[in-house]
Amino acid sequence: MTLAPALPKARERTPARPGPGPTPESLLRAMELSIARQIRGLVAGDFRARDLGGGMELAQVRPYQPGDDVRRIDWNVTARMDAPHVRVDVPERALTTWLLLDRSPSMQFGTADRRKADVAEGVSIAMAHLSAQRGNRLGVVTFGGPVDRRTPPRTGRAALLATLLDAELDDARATATASRGRRGGRDPEPMPDDQRTPEAALRFVGRGTPPGGQVVLVTDLRGPLDWLPQLAAVAQRHAVLVVEIRDQREDELPDVGDLTLVDAETGREIRVDTSSASLRARFAEAASSDRERVTRELRRLRVRHVVLSTSGSWLRSLADQLRIGGMLP
């Protein structure tokens, strides 16, 4: 008797860590079928391997040669040419999708229904659902967290969800390890700082994956964007989808009087008087300009870009934006 490995226990949901919220199976299935038709190679059979044979789409018809499979004989062509001819098809092979998940401190921010990290978790589950179909494979790379993972591509939805749950539990494990000291446990070792960046994650995927895959980058796009050249290099070899997650308070300040703002990435603090209408206007203008700059850069790189919020239904918003972008019917 073979025992299946137990899935890691999901963390308890709290008001401070509410999770992604509901992910309706019907909407996931609709996205699965639609994205499969629109994103090249998202479903096995849409992606073409470089060699020939073993698929459903005709590549060529050539004269029969000794050793050819007789089941591949094209009898219509054989009758016209008065000599045996066989079909050679474009082969199908499974698509490899890489999920790059931002786990930097700024992803812990959220002032609406959930944190940005919760939305990212939901997107990860959705992509696992979509990618683990018909033999396709999904690999997971996290960056920016206390402990980052680089899980090779594999099939099977249960295994993929287990990987994602492991990644979600890494923060708690890292905190516990730091407090008690390592006692020969099996927790993954922290990576050097220069290996925990978006650029390092993109470089890892770009170097280790054959061309023609799918890369989904889930991030809030905060901080320096000096890794965009590496994203451009990946986009030359793979289809890239950037899922940006925002919170409304990053775009506009509330009128609540004196307020201390903290940069989650650097720890830098600044105290401001939010009762000033001109200050709130300048902040909103600067935030809008910054997001427009990011959008222009991604458009220049010709990568697909969708924006999700910590407020409302991120899953329906994802489906709507993919539809507007022509990725859904």
CSV table of N, CA, C and O in Angstrom, one decimal, residues 31-148:
chain,number,residue,atom,x,y,z
A,31,MET,N,-12.0,30.4,-16.4
A,31,MET,CA,-10.7,30.9,-16.7
A,31,MET,C,-9.8,29.9,-17.3
A,31,MET,O,-9.1,30.2,-18.3
A,32,GLU,N,-9.9,28.7,-16.8
A,32,GLU,CA,-9.0,27.6,-17.3
A,32,GLU,C,-9.3,27.3,-18.7
A,32,GLU,O,-8.3,27.2,-19.6
A,33,LEU,N,-10.5,27.2,-19.1
A,33,LEU,CA,-10.9,26.9,-20.5
A,33,LEU,C,-10.5,28.1,-21.4
A,33,LEU,O,-10.0,27.9,-22.6
A,34,SER,N,-10.8,29.3,-21.0
A,34,SER,CA,-10.6,30.5,-21.8
A,34,SER,C,-9.1,30.9,-22.0
A,34,SER,O,-8.7,31.1,-23.1
A,35,ILE,N,-8.4,30.9,-20.9
A,35,ILE,CA,-7.0,31.2,-21.0
A,35,ILE,C,-6.2,30.1,-21.8
A,35,ILE,O,-5.3,30.5,-22.5
A,36,ALA,N,-6.7,28.9,-21.7
A,36,ALA,CA,-6.1,27.8,-22.5
A,36,ALA,C,-6.1,28.2,-24.0
A,36,ALA,O,-5.2,27.8,-24.8
A,37,ARG,N,-7.2,28.8,-24.4
A,37,ARG,CA,-7.3,29.2,-25.9
A,37,ARG,C,-6.5,30.4,-26.2
A,37,ARG,O,-6.2,30.6,-27.4
A,38,GLN,N,-6.3,31.3,-25.3
A,38,GLN,CA,-5.7,32.6,-25.6
A,38,GLN,C,-4.2,32.7,-25.3
A,38,GLN,O,-3.5,33.4,-26.0
A,39,ILE,N,-3.7,32.1,-24.3
A,39,ILE,CA,-2.3,32.2,-23.9
A,39,ILE,C,-1.6,31.0,-24.6
A,39,ILE,O,-1.9,29.9,-24.4
A,40,ARG,N,-0.7,31.4,-25.5
A,40,ARG,CA,0.0,30.3,-26.2
A,40,ARG,C,0.6,29.3,-25.3
A,40,ARG,O,1.5,29.6,-24.5
A,41,GLY,N,0.2,28.0,-25.5
A,41,GLY,CA,0.8,26.9,-24.8
A,41,GLY,C,0.4,26.7,-23.4
A,41,GLY,O,1.0,26.0,-22.7
A,42,LEU,N,-0.7,27.4,-22.9
A,42,LEU,CA,-1.1,27.3,-21.6
A,42,LEU,C,-1.6,25.9,-21.3
A,42,LEU,O,-1.5,25.3,-20.2
A,43,VAL,N,-2.1,25.2,-22.3
A,43,VAL,CA,-2.6,23.9,-22.2
A,43,VAL,C,-1.8,23.0,-23.1
A,43,VAL,O,-1.5,23.4,-24.2
A,44,ALA,N,-1.5,21.8,-22.6
A,44,ALA,CA,-0.7,20.9,-23.4
A,44,ALA,C,-1.4,20.7,-24.8
A,44,ALA,O,-2.5,20.4,-24.9
A,45,GLY,N,-0.6,20.7,-25.9
A,45,GLY,CA,-1.1,20.6,-27.2
A,45,GLY,C,-1.1,21.9,-27.9
A,45,GLY,O,-1.1,22.0,-29.1
A,46,ASP,N,-1.2,23.0,-27.2
A,46,ASP,CA,-1.0,24.3,-27.8
A,46,ASP,C,0.4,24.7,-28.0
A,46,ASP,O,0.7,25.6,-28.7
A,47,PHE,N,1.3,24.0,-27.2
A,47,PHE,CA,2.7,24.4,-27.3
A,47,PHE,C,3.4,23.4,-28.2
A,47,PHE,O,3.3,22.2,-28.1
A,48,ARG,N,4.2,23.9,-29.1
A,48,ARG,CA,4.9,23.1,-30.1
A,48,ARG,C,6.3,22.9,-29.7
A,48,ARG,O,7.1,23.8,-29.4
A,49,ALA,N,6.7,21.6,-29.7
A,49,ALA,CA,8.1,21.2,-29.5
A,49,ALA,C,8.8,21.5,-30.8
A,49,ALA,O,8.3,21.7,-31.9
A,50,ARG,N,10.2,21.5,-30.8
A,50,ARG,CA,11.0,21.8,-31.9
A,50,ARG,C,11.2,20.7,-32.9
A,50,ARG,O,11.4,20.9,-34.1
A,51,ASP,N,11.0,19.4,-32.4
A,51,ASP,CA,11.2,18.3,-33.3
A,51,ASP,C,9.8,17.9,-33.9
A,51,ASP,O,8.9,18.7,-33.7
A,52,LEU,N,9.7,16.8,-34.6
A,52,LEU,CA,8.5,16.5,-35.3
A,52,LEU,C,8.0,15.1,-34.8
A,52,LEU,O,8.8,14.3,-34.4
A,53,GLY,N,6.7,14.9,-35.0
A,53,GLY,CA,6.1,13.6,-34.7
A,53,GLY,C,5.3,13.6,-33.3
A,53,GLY,O,5.7,14.3,-32.4
A,54,GLY,N,4.2,12.8,-33.3
A,54,GLY,CA,3.6,12.5,-32.0
A,54,GLY,C,2.5,13.5,-31.7
A,54,GLY,O,2.0,13.5,-30.5
A,55,GLY,N,2.1,14.4,-32.6
A,55,GLY,CA,1.1,15.4,-32.3
A,55,GLY,C,-0.2,15.2,-33.1
A,55,GLY,O,-0.4,14.2,-33.7
A,56,MET,N,-1.0,16.3,-33.1
A,56,MET,CA,-2.3,16.2,-33.9
A,56,MET,C,-2.3,17.2,-35.1
A,56,MET,O,-3.1,17.0,-36.0
A,57,GLU,N,-1.4,18.2,-35.1
A,57,GLU,CA,-1.3,19.1,-36.2
A,57,GLU,C,-0.3,18.7,-37.3
A,57,GLU,O,0.8,18.4,-37.0
A,58,LEU,N,-0.8,18.7,-38.5
A,58,LEU,CA,0.1,18.2,-39.6
A,58,LEU,C,1.2,19.1,-39.9
A,58,LEU,O,1.1,20.3,-40.0
A,59,ALA,N,2.4,18.6,-39.9
A,59,ALA,CA,3.6,19.3,-40.3
A,59,ALA,C,4.0,19.1,-41.7
A,59,ALA,O,4.3,20.0,-42.5
A,60,GLN,N,3.9,17.8,-42.2
A,60,GLN,CA,4.3,17.5,-43.6
A,60,GLN,C,3.8,16.1,-43.9
A,60,GLN,O,3.5,15.3,-43.0
A,61,VAL,N,3.8,15.8,-45.2
A,61,VAL,CA,3.5,14.4,-45.7
A,61,VAL,C,4.7,14.1,-46.5
A,61,VAL,O,5.1,14.8,-47.4
A,62,ARG,N,5.3,12.9,-46.2
A,62,ARG,CA,6.5,12.5,-47.0
A,62,ARG,C,6.4,11.0,-47.4
A,62,ARG,O,5.6,10.3,-46.8
A,63,PRO,N,7.3,10.6,-48.3
A,63,PRO,CA,7.2,9.2,-48.7
A,63,PRO,C,7.5,8.3,-47.5
A,63,PRO,O,8.3,8.6,-46.6
A,64,TYR,N,6.9,7.1,-47.6
A,64,TYR,CA,7.1,6.1,-46.5
A,64,TYR,C,8.6,5.6,-46.5
A,64,TYR,O,9.1,5.4,-47.6
A,65,GLN,N,9.1,5.4,-45.4
A,65,GLN,CA,10.5,4.9,-45.2
A,65,GLN,C,10.4,3.6,-44.3
A,65,GLN,O,9.6,3.6,-43.4
A,66,PRO,N,11.3,2.6,-44.6
A,66,PRO,CA,11.3,1.5,-43.7
A,66,PRO,C,11.4,1.9,-42.2
A,66,PRO,O,12.3,2.7,-41.9
A,67,GLY,N,10.6,1.3,-41.4
A,67,GLY,CA,10.6,1.6,-40.0
A,67,GLY,C,9.5,2.6,-39.6
A,67,GLY,O,9.3,2.7,-38.4
A,68,ASP,N,8.9,3.3,-40.5
A,68,ASP,CA,7.8,4.2,-40.2
A,68,ASP,C,6.6,3.4,-39.7
A,68,ASP,O,6.3,2.2,-40.1
A,69,ASP,N,5.9,4.0,-38.8
A,69,ASP,CA,4.6,3.4,-38.2
A,69,ASP,C,3.6,3.4,-39.3
A,69,ASP,O,3.2,4.4,-39.9
A,70,VAL,N,3.1,2.2,-39.6
A,70,VAL,CA,2.1,2.1,-40.7
A,70,VAL,C,0.8,2.8,-40.4
A,70,VAL,O,0.0,3.1,-41.3
A,71,ARG,N,0.6,3.0,-39.1
A,71,ARG,CA,-0.6,3.7,-38.7
A,71,ARG,C,-0.6,5.2,-39.1
A,71,ARG,O,-1.6,5.9,-39.1
A,72,ARG,N,0.6,5.7,-39.5
A,72,ARG,CA,0.7,7.1,-39.9
A,72,ARG,C,0.6,7.2,-41.4
A,72,ARG,O,0.7,8.4,-41.9
A,73,ILE,N,0.3,6.2,-42.1
A,73,ILE,CA,0.1,6.3,-43.6
A,73,ILE,C,-1.1,7.1,-43.9
A,73,ILE,O,-2.2,6.9,-43.3
A,74,ASP,N,-0.9,8.1,-44.8
A,74,ASP,CA,-2.0,8.9,-45.3
A,74,ASP,C,-2.5,8.3,-46.6
A,74,ASP,O,-1.9,8.4,-47.6
A,75,TRP,N,-3.7,7.6,-46.5
A,75,TRP,CA,-4.1,6.8,-47.6
A,75,TRP,C,-4.6,7.6,-48.7
A,75,TRP,O,-4.5,7.2,-49.9
A,76,ASN,N,-5.1,8.8,-48.5
A,76,ASN,CA,-5.6,9.7,-49.6
A,76,ASN,C,-4.4,10.1,-50.4
A,76,ASN,O,-4.4,10.1,-51.7
A,77,VAL,N,-3.3,10.6,-49.8
A,77,VAL,CA,-2.1,11.0,-50.5
A,77,VAL,C,-1.5,9.8,-51.2
A,77,VAL,O,-1.0,9.8,-52.3
A,78,THR,N,-1.5,8.6,-50.5
A,78,THR,CA,-0.9,7.4,-51.1
A,78,THR,C,-1.6,7.0,-52.4
A,78,THR,O,-1.0,6.7,-53.4
A,79,ALA,N,-2.9,7.2,-52.4
A,79,ALA,CA,-3.7,6.9,-53.6
A,79,ALA,C,-3.4,7.8,-54.7
A,79,ALA,O,-3.3,7.4,-55.9
A,80,ARG,N,-3.3,9.1,-54.4
A,80,ARG,CA,-3.0,10.1,-55.5
A,80,ARG,C,-1.6,9.9,-56.0
A,80,ARG,O,-1.4,10.1,-57.2
A,81,MET,N,-0.6,9.6,-55.2
A,81,MET,CA,0.8,9.6,-55.6
A,81,MET,C,1.2,8.2,-56.0
A,81,MET,O,2.3,8.0,-56.6
A,82,ASP,N,0.3,7.2,-55.8
A,82,ASP,CA,0.5,5.8,-56.2
A,82,ASP,C,1.8,5.3,-55.5
A,82,ASP,O,2.5,4.5,-56.1
A,83,ALA,N,2.1,5.8,-54.3
A,83,ALA,CA,3.2,5.3,-53.5
A,83,ALA,C,2.9,5.7,-52.0
A,83,ALA,O,2.2,6.7,-51.8
A,84,PRO,N,3.3,4.8,-51.1
A,84,PRO,CA,2.9,5.1,-49.7
A,84,PRO,C,3.6,6.4,-49.2
A,84,PRO,O,4.7,6.7,-49.4
A,85,HIS,N,2.7,7.2,-48.5
A,85,HIS,CA,3.2,8.4,-47.8
A,85,HIS,C,2.7,8.4,-46.4
A,85,HIS,O,1.6,7.8,-46.1
A,86,VAL,N,3.4,9.0,-45.5
A,86,VAL,CA,3.0,9.0,-44.1
A,86,VAL,C,2.9,10.5,-43.7
A,86,VAL,O,3.5,11.4,-44.2
A,87,ARG,N,2.1,10.7,-42.6
A,87,ARG,CA,1.9,12.0,-42.0
A,87,ARG,C,3.0,12.2,-40.9
A,87,ARG,O,3.3,11.3,-40.2
A,88,VAL,N,3.5,13.4,-40.9
A,88,VAL,CA,4.4,13.8,-39.8
A,88,VAL,C,3.8,15.0,-39.1
A,88,VAL,O,3.6,16.0,-39.8
A,89,ASP,N,3.5,14.9,-37.9
A,89,ASP,CA,2.8,15.9,-37.2
A,89,ASP,C,3.7,16.8,-36.3
A,89,ASP,O,4.8,16.4,-35.9
A,90,VAL,N,3.2,18.0,-36.0
A,90,VAL,CA,3.8,18.8,-35.0
A,90,VAL,C,3.6,18.2,-33.6
A,90,VAL,O,2.4,18.0,-33.3
A,91,PRO,N,4.6,17.9,-32.9
A,91,PRO,CA,4.4,17.2,-31.6
A,91,PRO,C,3.8,18.2,-30.5
A,91,PRO,O,4.0,19.4,-30.6
A,92,GLU,N,3.2,17.6,-29.6
A,92,GLU,CA,2.7,18.3,-28.4
A,92,GLU,C,3.6,18.0,-27.2
A,92,GLU,O,4.0,16.9,-27.1
A,93,ARG,N,3.8,19.0,-26.4
A,93,ARG,CA,4.5,18.7,-25.1
A,93,ARG,C,4.0,19.6,-24.0
A,93,ARG,O,3.4,20.6,-24.3
A,94,ALA,N,4.1,19.2,-22.8
A,94,ALA,CA,3.6,19.9,-21.7
A,94,ALA,C,4.3,21.3,-21.6
A,94,ALA,O,5.5,21.4,-21.8
A,95,LEU,N,3.5,22.3,-21.1
A,95,LEU,CA,4.0,23.6,-20.9
A,95,LEU,C,4.6,23.7,-19.5
A,95,LEU,O,4.1,23.1,-18.5
A,96,THR,N,5.7,24.3,-19.4
A,96,THR,CA,6.3,24.6,-18.0
A,96,THR,C,6.0,26.1,-17.7
A,96,THR,O,6.4,27.0,-18.4
A,97,THR,N,5.3,26.2,-16.6
A,97,THR,CA,5.0,27.6,-16.0
A,97,THR,C,5.8,27.8,-14.8
A,97,THR,O,5.9,26.9,-13.9
A,98,TRP,N,6.4,29.0,-14.7
A,98,TRP,CA,7.1,29.4,-13.4
A,98,TRP,C,6.3,30.5,-12.8
A,98,TRP,O,5.9,31.5,-13.4
A,99,LEU,N,6.0,30.3,-11.5
A,99,LEU,CA,5.4,31.3,-10.7
A,99,LEU,C,6.4,31.9,-9.8
A,99,LEU,O,7.1,31.3,-9.0
A,100,LEU,N,6.6,33.2,-10.0
A,100,LEU,CA,7.6,34.0,-9.2
A,100,LEU,C,6.8,34.9,-8.2
A,100,LEU,O,6.0,35.7,-8.6
A,101,LEU,N,7.0,34.6,-6.9
A,101,LEU,CA,6.1,35.1,-5.9
A,101,LEU,C,6.9,36.1,-5.0
A,101,LEU,O,7.9,35.7,-4.3
A,102,ASP,N,6.5,37.3,-5.0
A,102,ASP,CA,7.2,38.4,-4.1
A,102,ASP,C,6.7,38.2,-2.7
A,102,ASP,O,5.5,38.2,-2.4
A,103,ARG,N,7.7,38.0,-1.8
A,103,ARG,CA,7.4,37.8,-0.4
A,103,ARG,C,8.1,38.9,0.5
A,103,ARG,O,8.4,38.7,1.6
A,104,SER,N,8.4,40.0,-0.1
A,104,SER,CA,9.1,41.1,0.5
A,104,SER,C,8.2,41.8,1.6
A,104,SER,O,7.0,41.6,1.5
A,105,PRO,N,8.8,42.5,2.5
A,105,PRO,CA,8.0,43.1,3.6
A,105,PRO,C,6.8,44.0,3.1
A,105,PRO,O,5.7,44.0,3.7
A,106,SER,N,6.9,44.7,2.0
A,106,SER,CA,5.9,45.5,1.5
A,106,SER,C,4.6,44.7,1.1
A,106,SER,O,3.5,45.3,1.1
A,107,MET,N,4.8,43.4,0.9
A,107,MET,CA,3.6,42.6,0.5
A,107,MET,C,2.7,42.3,1.8
A,107,MET,O,1.6,41.8,1.6
A,108,GLN,N,3.2,42.6,3.0
A,108,GLN,CA,2.4,42.4,4.2
A,108,GLN,C,1.5,43.6,4.4
A,108,GLN,O,0.7,43.5,5.4
A,109,PHE,N,1.5,44.6,3.6
A,109,PHE,CA,0.7,45.8,3.8
A,109,PHE,C,-0.7,45.5,3.2
A,109,PHE,O,-0.9,44.9,2.2
A,110,GLY,N,-1.7,46.1,3.9
A,110,GLY,CA,-3.1,46.0,3.4
A,110,GLY,C,-4.0,46.7,4.3
A,110,GLY,O,-4.0,46.5,5.5
A,111,THR,N,-4.8,47.6,3.8
A,111,THR,CA,-5.8,48.4,4.6
A,111,THR,C,-7.2,48.1,4.2
A,111,THR,O,-8.1,48.7,4.8
A,112,ALA,N,-7.5,47.3,3.3
A,112,ALA,CA,-8.8,47.0,2.8
A,112,ALA,C,-9.3,45.7,3.3
A,112,ALA,O,-9.2,45.4,4.5
A,113,ASP,N,-9.7,44.8,2.4
A,113,ASP,CA,-10.3,43.5,2.8
A,113,ASP,C,-9.2,42.5,3.2
A,113,ASP,O,-9.4,41.6,3.9
A,114,ARG,N,-8.0,42.7,2.7
A,114,ARG,CA,-6.9,41.8,2.9
A,114,ARG,C,-5.5,42.4,2.6
A,114,ARG,O,-5.5,43.5,2.1
A,115,ARG,N,-4.5,41.7,3.0
A,115,ARG,CA,-3.1,42.2,2.7
A,115,ARG,C,-2.8,41.9,1.2
A,115,ARG,O,-3.4,41.0,0.6
A,116,LYS,N,-1.7,42.5,0.7
A,116,LYS,CA,-1.3,42.2,-0.6
A,116,LYS,C,-0.8,40.7,-0.7
A,116,LYS,O,-1.0,40.0,-1.7
A,117,ALA,N,-0.2,40.3,0.4
A,117,ALA,CA,0.3,38.9,0.4
A,117,ALA,C,-0.9,37.9,0.3
A,117,ALA,O,-0.7,36.8,-0.3
A,118,ASP,N,-2.0,38.3,0.8
A,118,ASP,CA,-3.2,37.4,0.7
A,118,ASP,C,-3.7,37.3,-0.7
A,118,ASP,O,-4.1,36.2,-1.2
A,119,VAL,N,-3.7,38.4,-1.4
A,119,VAL,CA,-4.1,38.4,-2.8
A,119,VAL,C,-3.1,37.6,-3.6
A,119,VAL,O,-3.4,36.8,-4.5
A,120,ALA,N,-1.8,37.7,-3.3
A,120,ALA,CA,-0.7,37.0,-4.0
A,120,ALA,C,-0.9,35.5,-3.8
A,120,ALA,O,-0.7,34.7,-4.7
A,121,GLU,N,-1.3,35.1,-2.5
A,121,GLU,CA,-1.6,33.7,-2.2
A,121,GLU,C,-2.7,33.2,-3.1
A,121,GLU,O,-2.6,32.1,-3.7
A,122,GLY,N,-3.8,34.0,-3.2
A,122,GLY,CA,-4.9,33.6,-4.1
A,122,GLY,C,-4.5,33.4,-5.5
A,122,GLY,O,-4.9,32.5,-6.2
A,123,VAL,N,-3.7,34.4,-6.0
A,123,VAL,CA,-3.3,34.3,-7.4
A,123,VAL,C,-2.4,33.0,-7.6
A,123,VAL,O,-2.5,32.3,-8.6
A,124,SER,N,-1.6,32.7,-6.6
A,124,SER,CA,-0.8,31.5,-6.7
A,124,SER,C,-1.7,30.2,-6.8
A,124,SER,O,-1.4,29.3,-7.6
A,125,ILE,N,-2.7,30.2,-6.0
A,125,ILE,CA,-3.6,29.0,-6.0
A,125,ILE,C,-4.3,28.9,-7.3
A,125,ILE,O,-4.4,27.8,-7.9
A,126,ALA,N,-4.7,30.1,-7.9
A,126,ALA,CA,-5.4,30.1,-9.2
A,126,ALA,C,-4.5,29.6,-10.3
A,126,ALA,O,-4.8,28.8,-11.1
A,127,MET,N,-3.2,30.1,-10.2
A,127,MET,CA,-2.3,29.6,-11.3
A,127,MET,C,-1.9,28.2,-11.1
A,127,MET,O,-1.7,27.5,-12.1
A,128,ALA,N,-1.9,27.7,-9.9
A,128,ALA,CA,-1.6,26.2,-9.7
A,128,ALA,C,-2.8,25.4,-10.3
A,128,ALA,O,-2.6,24.4,-10.9
A,129,HIS,N,-4.0,25.9,-10.1
A,129,HIS,CA,-5.2,25.3,-10.7
A,129,HIS,C,-5.1,25.3,-12.2
A,129,HIS,O,-5.4,24.2,-12.8
A,130,LEU,N,-4.7,26.4,-12.8
A,130,LEU,CA,-4.7,26.5,-14.2
A,130,LEU,C,-3.5,25.8,-14.9
A,130,LEU,O,-3.7,25.3,-16.0
A,131,SER,N,-2.4,25.8,-14.2
A,131,SER,CA,-1.2,25.2,-14.8
A,131,SER,C,-1.0,23.7,-14.6
A,131,SER,O,-0.3,23.1,-15.4
A,132,ALA,N,-1.7,23.2,-13.6
A,132,ALA,CA,-1.5,21.7,-13.4
A,132,ALA,C,-2.5,20.9,-14.1
A,132,ALA,O,-3.1,20.0,-13.6
A,133,GLN,N,-2.7,21.2,-15.4
A,133,GLN,CA,-3.6,20.5,-16.2
A,133,GLN,C,-2.9,19.6,-17.3
A,133,GLN,O,-1.9,20.1,-17.9
A,134,ARG,N,-3.4,18.4,-17.5
A,134,ARG,CA,-3.0,17.6,-18.7
A,134,ARG,C,-1.5,17.5,-18.8
A,134,ARG,O,-0.9,17.6,-19.9
A,135,GLY,N,-0.9,17.3,-17.7
A,135,GLY,CA,0.6,17.0,-17.7
A,135,GLY,C,1.5,18.2,-17.7
A,135,GLY,O,2.7,18.1,-17.7
A,136,ASN,N,0.9,19.4,-17.7
A,136,ASN,CA,1.7,20.7,-17.6
A,136,ASN,C,2.3,20.7,-16.2
A,136,ASN,O,1.9,20.1,-15.3
A,137,ARG,N,3.4,21.5,-16.2
A,137,ARG,CA,4.2,21.6,-14.9
A,137,ARG,C,4.3,23.0,-14.4
A,137,ARG,O,4.3,23.9,-15.2
A,138,LEU,N,4.4,23.1,-13.1
A,138,LEU,CA,4.5,24.4,-12.5
A,138,LEU,C,5.7,24.4,-11.5
A,138,LEU,O,5.8,23.5,-10.7
A,139,GLY,N,6.6,25.4,-11.6
A,139,GLY,CA,7.7,25.6,-10.7
A,139,GLY,C,7.4,26.9,-9.9
A,139,GLY,O,6.8,27.8,-10.4
A,140,VAL,N,7.9,26.9,-8.7
A,140,VAL,CA,7.6,28.1,-7.8
A,140,VAL,C,9.0,28.6,-7.3
A,140,VAL,O,9.8,27.9,-6.8
A,141,VAL,N,9.1,29.9,-7.5
A,141,VAL,CA,10.3,30.7,-7.0
A,141,VAL,C,9.8,31.8,-6.1
A,141,VAL,O,9.0,32.7,-6.6
A,142,THR,N,10.2,31.9,-4.9
A,142,THR,CA,9.8,33.1,-4.1
A,142,THR,C,11.1,33.9,-3.8
A,142,THR,O,12.2,33.4,-3.9
A,143,PHE,N,10.8,35.2,-3.6
A,143,PHE,CA,12.0,36.1,-3.4
A,143,PHE,C,11.6,37.2,-2.5
A,143,PHE,O,10.4,37.5,-2.3
A,144,GLY,N,12.6,37.8,-1.8
A,144,GLY,CA,12.3,38.9,-0.9
A,144,GLY,C,11.9,38.5,0.5
A,144,GLY,O,11.8,39.4,1.4
A,145,GLY,N,11.7,37.2,0.8
A,145,GLY,CA,11.2,36.8,2.1
A,145,GLY,C,12.4,36.4,3.0
A,145,GLY,O,13.5,36.4,2.6
A,146,PRO,N,12.1,36.1,4.3
A,146,PRO,CA,13.1,35.7,5.2
A,146,PRO,C,13.7,34.4,4.7
A,146,PRO,O,14.9,34.1,5.0
A,147,VAL,N,12.9,33.5,4.1
A,147,VAL,CA,13.4,32.2,3.6
A,147,VAL,C,12.7,32.1,2.2
A,147,VAL,O,11.5,32.2,2.1
A,148,ASP,N,13.5,31.9,1.1
A,148,ASP,CA,13.0,31.9,-0.2
A,148,ASP,C,13.1,30.4,-0.7
A,148,ASP,O,14.0,29.7,-0.4
